[in-house]
mmCIF file of C-alpha atoms in Angstrom:
data_model
loop_
_atom_site.group_PDB
_atom_site.id
_atom_site.type_symbol
_atom_site.label_atom_id
_atom_site.label_comp_id
_atom_site.label_asym_id
_atom_site.label_seq_id
_atom_site.Cartn_x
_atom_site.Cartn_y
_atom_site.Cartn_z
ATOM 1 C CA LEU Z 1 86.560 87.357 105.582
ATOM 2 C CA LEU Z 2 86.034 83.719 106.188
ATOM 3 C CA SER Z 3 82.484 83.806 104.915
ATOM 4 C CA GLN Z 4 83.371 85.564 101.733
ATOM 5 C CA VAL Z 5 86.094 82.686 101.264
ATOM 6 C CA GLN Z 6 83.543 80.412 101.885
ATOM 7 C CA ASP Z 7 81.012 82.008 99.420
ATOM 8 C CA LEU Z 8 84.127 81.602 97.086
ATOM 9 C CA ALA Z 9 84.461 77.992 97.722
ATOM 10 C CA ARG Z 10 80.757 77.491 97.001
ATOM 11 C CA GLN Z 11 81.312 78.663 93.556
ATOM 12 C CA CYS Z 12 83.894 75.955 92.680
ATOM 13 C CA ASP Z 13 83.027 73.074 90.291
ATOM 14 C CA PRO Z 14 82.437 70.749 92.217
ATOM 15 C CA PRO Z 15 81.926 72.594 95.404
ATOM 16 C CA VAL Z 16 84.322 72.372 98.036
ATOM 17 C CA PRO Z 17 83.281 70.572 100.920
ATOM 18 C CA GLU Z 18 83.024 72.553 104.168
ATOM 19 C CA GLU Z 19 84.460 71.742 107.564
ATOM 20 C CA PRO Z 20 83.997 73.651 110.719
ATOM 21 C CA GLY Z 21 86.624 76.573 110.852
ATOM 22 C CA ARG Z 22 88.281 75.224 107.720
ATOM 23 C CA LEU Z 23 88.317 75.878 103.992
ATOM 24 C CA MET Z 24 90.006 74.611 100.983
ATOM 25 C CA VAL Z 25 90.077 77.009 97.666
ATOM 26 C CA LYS Z 26 91.761 76.612 94.379
ATOM 27 C CA ARG Z 27 92.913 79.860 93.425
ATOM 28 C CA GLU Z 28 93.608 80.840 89.816
ATOM 29 C CA ILE Z 29 94.659 84.155 88.699
ATOM 30 C CA PHE Z 30 94.526 85.378 85.089
ATOM 31 C CA ALA Z 31 96.017 88.163 83.077
ATOM 32 C CA GLY Z 32 93.248 88.447 80.249
ATOM 33 C CA ASP Z 33 92.664 85.061 79.214
ATOM 34 C CA VAL Z 34 95.997 83.557 80.302
ATOM 35 C CA LYS Z 35 96.163 81.970 83.450
ATOM 36 C CA VAL Z 36 99.423 83.093 85.265
ATOM 37 C CA SER Z 37 99.370 81.448 88.605
ATOM 38 C CA GLU Z 38 97.381 78.691 90.400
ATOM 39 C CA ALA Z 39 97.308 77.541 93.968
ATOM 40 C CA GLU Z 40 95.299 75.098 96.344
ATOM 41 C CA MET Z 41 94.925 77.181 99.651
ATOM 42 C CA GLN Z 42 93.568 76.224 103.103
ATOM 43 C CA TYR Z 43 92.055 78.853 105.577
ATOM 44 C CA ASP Z 44 91.630 77.990 108.919
ATOM 45 C CA LYS Z 45 89.905 80.156 111.690
ATOM 46 C CA LYS Z 46 90.799 79.121 115.278
ATOM 47 C CA ASN Z 47 90.689 81.088 118.106
ATOM 48 C CA ASP Z 48 91.244 84.907 117.392
ATOM 49 C CA GLU Z 49 93.150 84.326 114.078
ATOM 50 C CA LEU Z 50 92.283 83.511 110.376
ATOM 51 C CA THR Z 51 95.570 81.823 108.746
ATOM 52 C CA GLU Z 52 96.325 81.146 105.070
ATOM 53 C CA ARG Z 53 98.557 78.329 103.630
ATOM 54 C CA LYS Z 54 99.224 76.496 100.554
ATOM 55 C CA VAL Z 55 97.854 72.921 100.653
ATOM 56 C CA GLU Z 56 101.320 71.219 100.187
ATOM 57 C CA GLY Z 57 102.818 73.933 102.830
ATOM 58 C CA LYS Z 58 103.477 72.772 106.660
ATOM 59 C CA PHE Z 59 102.840 76.351 108.133
ATOM 60 C CA GLY Z 60 100.175 78.981 107.594
ATOM 61 C CA THR Z 61 100.418 82.789 107.621
ATOM 62 C CA VAL Z 62 98.301 84.735 110.012
ATOM 63 C CA ILE Z 63 96.119 86.973 107.680
ATOM 64 C CA LEU Z 64 93.794 88.291 110.048
ATOM 65 C CA ARG Z 65 93.228 88.790 113.723
ATOM 66 C CA PHE Z 66 89.903 89.220 115.410
ATOM 67 C CA PRO Z 67 88.364 91.222 116.552
ATOM 68 C CA VAL Z 68 88.880 93.405 113.333
ATOM 69 C CA GLU Z 69 89.728 96.821 114.587
ATOM 70 C CA LYS Z 70 91.372 100.038 112.868
ATOM 71 C CA GLY Z 71 94.968 100.123 114.347
ATOM 72 C CA ARG Z 72 95.385 96.527 115.027
ATOM 73 C CA LYS Z 73 98.888 95.117 114.104
ATOM 74 C CA TRP Z 74 100.684 91.702 114.079
ATOM 75 C CA GLU Z 75 103.560 90.194 113.200
ATOM 76 C CA THR Z 76 103.624 86.518 111.335
ATOM 77 C CA LEU Z 77 105.709 84.439 108.734
ATOM 78 C CA ARG Z 78 105.197 83.944 105.274
ATOM 79 C CA ASP Z 79 107.588 81.479 103.308
ATOM 80 C CA ASN Z 80 110.274 82.168 106.057
ATOM 81 C CA ARG Z 81 109.907 85.968 105.844
ATOM 82 C CA ARG Z 82 108.955 87.988 108.758
ATOM 83 C CA ILE Z 83 105.721 90.017 107.908
ATOM 84 C CA THR Z 84 103.691 92.374 109.408
ATOM 85 C CA TYR Z 85 100.057 93.334 108.972
ATOM 86 C CA ALA Z 86 97.853 96.427 110.007
ATOM 87 C CA ILE Z 87 94.370 97.216 109.469
ATOM 88 C CA GLU Z 88 94.423 100.843 108.478
ATOM 89 C CA SER Z 89 90.934 101.616 107.761
ATOM 90 C CA LEU Z 90 87.555 100.308 108.060
ATOM 91 C CA ASP Z 91 85.843 102.684 105.928
ATOM 92 C CA GLU Z 92 87.513 103.040 102.778
ATOM 93 C CA LYS Z 93 85.557 104.022 99.570
ATOM 94 C CA LEU Z 94 86.676 102.453 96.340
ATOM 95 C CA GLN Z 95 85.954 102.517 92.637
ATOM 96 C CA VAL Z 96 86.981 99.391 90.707
ATOM 97 C CA LYS Z 97 85.735 97.956 87.361
ATOM 98 C CA ALA Z 98 83.232 95.911 89.370
ATOM 99 C CA GLY Z 99 81.559 99.089 90.782
ATOM 100 C CA THR Z 100 81.870 101.443 93.967
ATOM 101 C CA PHE Z 101 82.203 99.817 97.182
ATOM 102 C CA THR Z 102 82.227 101.665 100.810
ATOM 103 C CA ALA Z 103 83.071 100.597 104.283
ATOM 104 C CA CYS Z 104 85.906 98.486 103.042
ATOM 105 C CA LEU Z 105 88.759 97.576 105.055
ATOM 106 C CA LYS Z 106 92.455 98.420 104.266
ATOM 107 C CA LEU Z 107 95.016 95.775 105.028
ATOM 108 C CA VAL Z 108 98.570 96.683 104.706
ATOM 109 C CA GLU Z 109 101.390 93.943 104.668
ATOM 110 C CA ARG Z 110 105.015 94.751 104.930
ATOM 111 C CA ASP Z 111 107.851 92.480 104.695
ATOM 112 C CA LEU Z 112 110.358 93.359 107.345
ATOM 113 C CA ALA Z 113 113.311 92.847 105.166
ATOM 114 C CA ARG Z 114 111.912 95.506 102.924
ATOM 115 C CA PRO Z 115 109.847 98.059 105.076
ATOM 116 C CA GLU Z 116 109.821 100.738 102.397
ATOM 117 C CA SER Z 117 107.559 98.896 100.306
ATOM 118 C CA ALA Z 118 103.824 97.549 101.213
ATOM 119 C CA ARG Z 119 101.189 95.267 99.692
ATOM 120 C CA ILE Z 120 97.608 96.982 100.295
ATOM 121 C CA GLN Z 121 94.516 94.766 100.400
ATOM 122 C CA TYR Z 122 91.016 96.165 100.233
ATOM 123 C CA PHE Z 123 88.132 94.113 101.238
ATOM 124 C CA ALA Z 124 84.445 95.174 100.793
ATOM 125 C CA PRO Z 125 81.523 93.872 102.979
ATOM 126 C CA GLY Z 126 79.713 91.171 101.134
ATOM 127 C CA LYS Z 127 82.310 90.764 98.359
ATOM 128 C CA GLY Z 128 85.638 89.892 99.957
ATOM 129 C CA LEU Z 129 88.902 91.123 98.265
ATOM 130 C CA VAL Z 130 87.948 94.117 95.580
ATOM 131 C CA LEU Z 131 91.670 95.498 95.185
ATOM 132 C CA VAL Z 132 95.392 94.895 95.592
ATOM 133 C CA SER Z 133 98.065 97.583 95.067
ATOM 134 C CA GLN Z 134 101.493 97.991 95.748
ATOM 135 C CA ALA Z 135 103.025 101.131 97.387
ATOM 136 C CA GLY Z 136 106.855 102.350 97.906
ATOM 137 C CA ARG Z 137 107.858 106.244 98.483
ATOM 138 C CA GLY Z 138 105.069 107.114 96.048
ATOM 139 C CA PRO Z 139 101.422 106.740 95.382
ATOM 140 C CA GLU Z 140 99.721 103.228 95.345
ATOM 141 C CA THR Z 141 100.025 101.297 91.993
ATOM 142 C CA ARG Z 142 96.922 98.731 91.471
ATOM 143 C CA VAL Z 143 97.873 95.446 90.763
ATOM 144 C CA MET Z 144 94.851 93.561 90.701
ATOM 145 C CA GLU Z 145 90.964 94.548 91.293
ATOM 146 C CA LEU Z 146 87.621 92.710 90.968
ATOM 147 C CA LEU Z 147 86.302 93.027 87.344
ATOM 148 C CA SER Z 148 82.821 91.682 87.928
ATOM 149 C CA SER Z 149 80.725 90.430 91.025
ATOM 150 C CA GLU Z 150 78.358 88.199 89.066
ATOM 151 C CA LYS Z 151 78.203 84.818 90.842
ATOM 152 C CA LYS Z 152 78.475 81.574 88.615
ATOM 153 C CA LYS Z 153 75.439 79.759 87.728
#
């Protein structure tokens, strides 16, 4: 996952300078041609954890624990809320607008104040995040997916 975030940073203009174990990323999310959010993010890999935090923030959220294994669970804080993460699968097959991906990691995030709902992220080998969905008592609803996997020139 960290290598995929590093690939994204190298595509930035200008490229983000690398520091061992640390990566800075400018994340922009669009709905069509309209930018709906923007954040400067910092990712740190230290010991057996990958943390994410907004550059202006003080504390990071543990978004991944190593080794990556099916069934692995952990609790962390995000914006002063208790969050749990669970690796539910390492072999999901997905179809999104950018194509079909196999051997995807399925990571489920739950806010302990609202345990009936979940945010589900799917990561494809060599691509990174390809799908985000929300789930409650019913089926998953896609909220964001990879549209293209072409690299900027």
